[in-house]
Amino acid sequence: MTQVAKSRSDSPHEPSIPAGAAPLESILCTEELRRRPSRPPDYETETRALAALVSALADSPRTVLQTLADTVLAVLHADSAGLSLLTKDKKRFYWAAIAGAWRPHSGGGTPRDFGPCGDVLDRNIPMLFTHWERRYPYLSMATPLADEGLLAPFHVNGEAVGTIWAIAHSKCRSFDAEDLRLLESMGRFASAAYHAVESIEDLTLQMTGRAKAEKELRELTENLEAQVRARTEELEQRSKQLAEARTRLADEKMLLERSEAYMAEGERLSHTGSWHFNARTGEYFWSHEAFAILGLDPHETKASYPLLLERIHPEDRSRFDQVRSAAISEKKDFDAEFRLLLPGGVIRYAHRIGHCLVNESGGCEFIGAMMDTTERRLAQEELRRSEKFLAEGQRLSRTGSFSWRVATDEITWSEELYRIFEFDQRVPVTIERIFTRVHPEDLPLLHDMTDRARAEGCDYGYEHRLLMPDHSIKYLHLVAHATRDQDGRLEYIGAVQDVTERRVSEHALDKIRSELAHVARVTSLGALAASIAHEVNQPLSGIVTNAGTCLRMLAADPPDLDGARETAQRTIRDGHRASDVIARLRALFGKKDATAESVDLNEAALEVIALSRNELQRKRVISHVELADDLPRVTGDRVQLQQVILNLLLNASEAMSGVADRPRQLVLRTEPDAGDRVRLSVQDAGVGFEPDGVEKLFEAFYTTKTEGMGIGLSVSRFIIESHHGRLWAARNEGPGATFSFSVPCEPATAAGAQSPGVR
Amino acid sequence: MDARSLVSVVDDDESVRESLPDLLKQFGFAARAFSSAEEFLASDFVGQTRCLILDVAMRGMSGPDLQRELTRRRQEIPIVFITAHGGEAVRPRLLEQGAIECLFKPFSDTALLEALNAALRTD
């Protein structure tokens, strides 16, 4: 680049690059266009803009360049936009039309060889600049300064003649690949427009010349009689001039044809054909591209309405005909989309717009454009298809998606979410409406989550239930991700999955699991029973055999008294042996895992509550804990005492599992008890028990529960008694029962020195 | 019935080893007690034994193990199994495998005698 700059500075007429000017590469960021996330192609806007430009070109060719600048500004959402044209001497760029913030600079320009336009023409590619005043100091006077400038060259007759450009004056707007695509599309139109404007200007000039000549001719004719002879020679001369004028007209016509070729190229590239229709004569003009879109050759056929109609898909013909007839009779613009049925059964999509021009005599003409929108349609269809895939995926996985704009409470739901909630899609979703479906028991949870989501703006997820109108219950799993838009407004994007089937099978699984656990416990009990039986059966066997032998010895003739005595003694010994077995078993169970340590019953109880929290929540039990301060410690086996507490908690929750008319409230309480003891009680609001049933509760294998083992309370009582304590049950004044145990405090003096009754 | 038929008792429980031989002698048999299958196999009485009263579950070689070993040695001795494990389930399998009877401890003397008579009839 330095080399180029040096050669440029050789010319005295060119502004030289000042020392310290930023190098060209430092103000270029064209590569960014590929890296930045781009918005999706907006063919709709592009097509509308091009169609409007074609109309503008027909209506007011003189201002078409300004219209083009306005259009670029609007389509690219730029701050400024315009066209630079190379002057005839090719020394400068002339800012032919500007829209937006830079409009006051209209008519200004930049040197050919030292400015962004020149750079673009040199390389003949579009470029994205940032703060070009760092290299070209004169641009610092063009305010507001350009944060980014996107330029594309445009050509006429294969030669670059100018640039079309868009500017962002602040960081708020940065251009992307879609902007470049649109700008280049406009650039192609600019090529055609540029040439058309030149031709029209020339033609108008020529028409004026001809009118003047005709006037002169008329004047000559009026004086013909008087001057016929005298002026014959002069007339011939005039005629010669006329002939020359005609030749010039032919030349102009040639020029016009050339501009038409450029126009045709532009049309070909944008798949847009132009047409003209004179309603009075019924004459049609179609551009080359208009023929091409219909699959016709302009050299073989002549434009006509029947020909157009023939190419329109039979199903769309009458609709199009109605639109067109109405436009002609009411002298108004029209706009129609329809299908084409081309030879070979090829179907294409077309969009035809017509602009009605009413002339002085009241007759009307239409000028318009026809676009082949097949590719756009295909893209749209592809989009629709992927949307359908998504919807299908959502349906199959029972997952709906949603967005929630927190500030406005604007909620958008996918179709599947409406299906899950069984809501009518036509009624807008509101938070209040959602809450009407939420299971009443889960409403507090949901209110809480909603408030937190509003306040915190971070990702969240939870499960809740719906109560449907038919009283069925659905389980939903929701996850939401917090995002913020450019203005920092909070929006959640999330997914909701209907996990009812999974929950139902999990519950079934839970049931099977607990049944299995029950079977396992019963089985291990069976194994224990078998082992006890074996131990006891051995000496019993000896006893029975000895007794049999003894009887036989006594019955013999003569009786074997010595033998009988011996076998009787063996019988006694085997009896003792059986008794020893029982004693051994008791010792075995009594000693199991028991330790003596100092235990804080409050801490122990809190641990158990923490461990069983899930289970209690699952059974929708509300647990309250009322722990006495400064509760004396007790001595014992912490784990065994916790087993007792757990057993009491689970029993209480079990007793309330059928309760629906009142809160399933459970209170765990600790307090000092009379006689240096500590008491722990668990109060429930469950089914309670019969007055005379208290003692039965503690019998082994007694249970009121279908899934109970019936040994929980008897084991608990055994544990508490081995701690020199007492376990009892009492009926509440209200519903339910309270189970309590009390155990002695740790001796205040030698803490832990004395073991309780734990063997 | 040969009054001098030898009936051997194999059981790891002492009560059984002490009580059964006396009862067997009351029935009129010669009787020998062994505390394990290994001890019985190592003794000189395998060939003379007319009937074997065999505990099912023993440390080391079990009752059925001994039965298989005898079959392997072609020592076809009628076997009456005795067991302190009260599971009825084992009985059909033992009978299927050729045992004369399977008695659950504690068993009556008449039940034992019936089993012995059956064993020696087939002998």
XYZ file of C-alpha atoms in Angstrom, chain A residues 534 537-538 540-541 544-546 548-549 552-553 570 573-574 577, chain B residues 13-15 18-20 22-23 26-27 84-85 105-107 109:
32
model
C -31.255 -75.111 63.019
C -33.374 -78.298 66.336
C -29.997 -79.949 66.897
C -34.077 -80.947 70.329
C -33.254 -83.842 68.049
C -36.285 -86.663 71.312
C -33.935 -89.482 70.342
C -32.708 -89.903 73.915
C -37.211 -92.570 72.703
C -34.188 -94.672 73.625
C -37.360 -98.459 74.955
C -34.753 -99.305 77.597
C -28.187 -86.854 78.127
C -27.865 -82.010 79.008
C -29.377 -81.448 75.530
C -27.769 -76.990 75.338
C -23.592 -82.595 65.977
C -22.505 -84.287 69.160
C -26.013 -84.765 70.563
C -24.340 -89.710 71.278
C -28.045 -90.437 71.172
C -28.641 -92.206 67.854
C -28.050 -96.201 71.521
C -31.432 -96.054 69.863
C -32.297 -100.775 70.888
C -33.641 -101.520 67.413
C -32.041 -79.626 61.235
C -32.914 -77.177 58.430
C -34.781 -83.112 63.272
C -36.258 -83.699 65.730
C -37.757 -86.924 64.354
C -38.009 -93.171 66.770
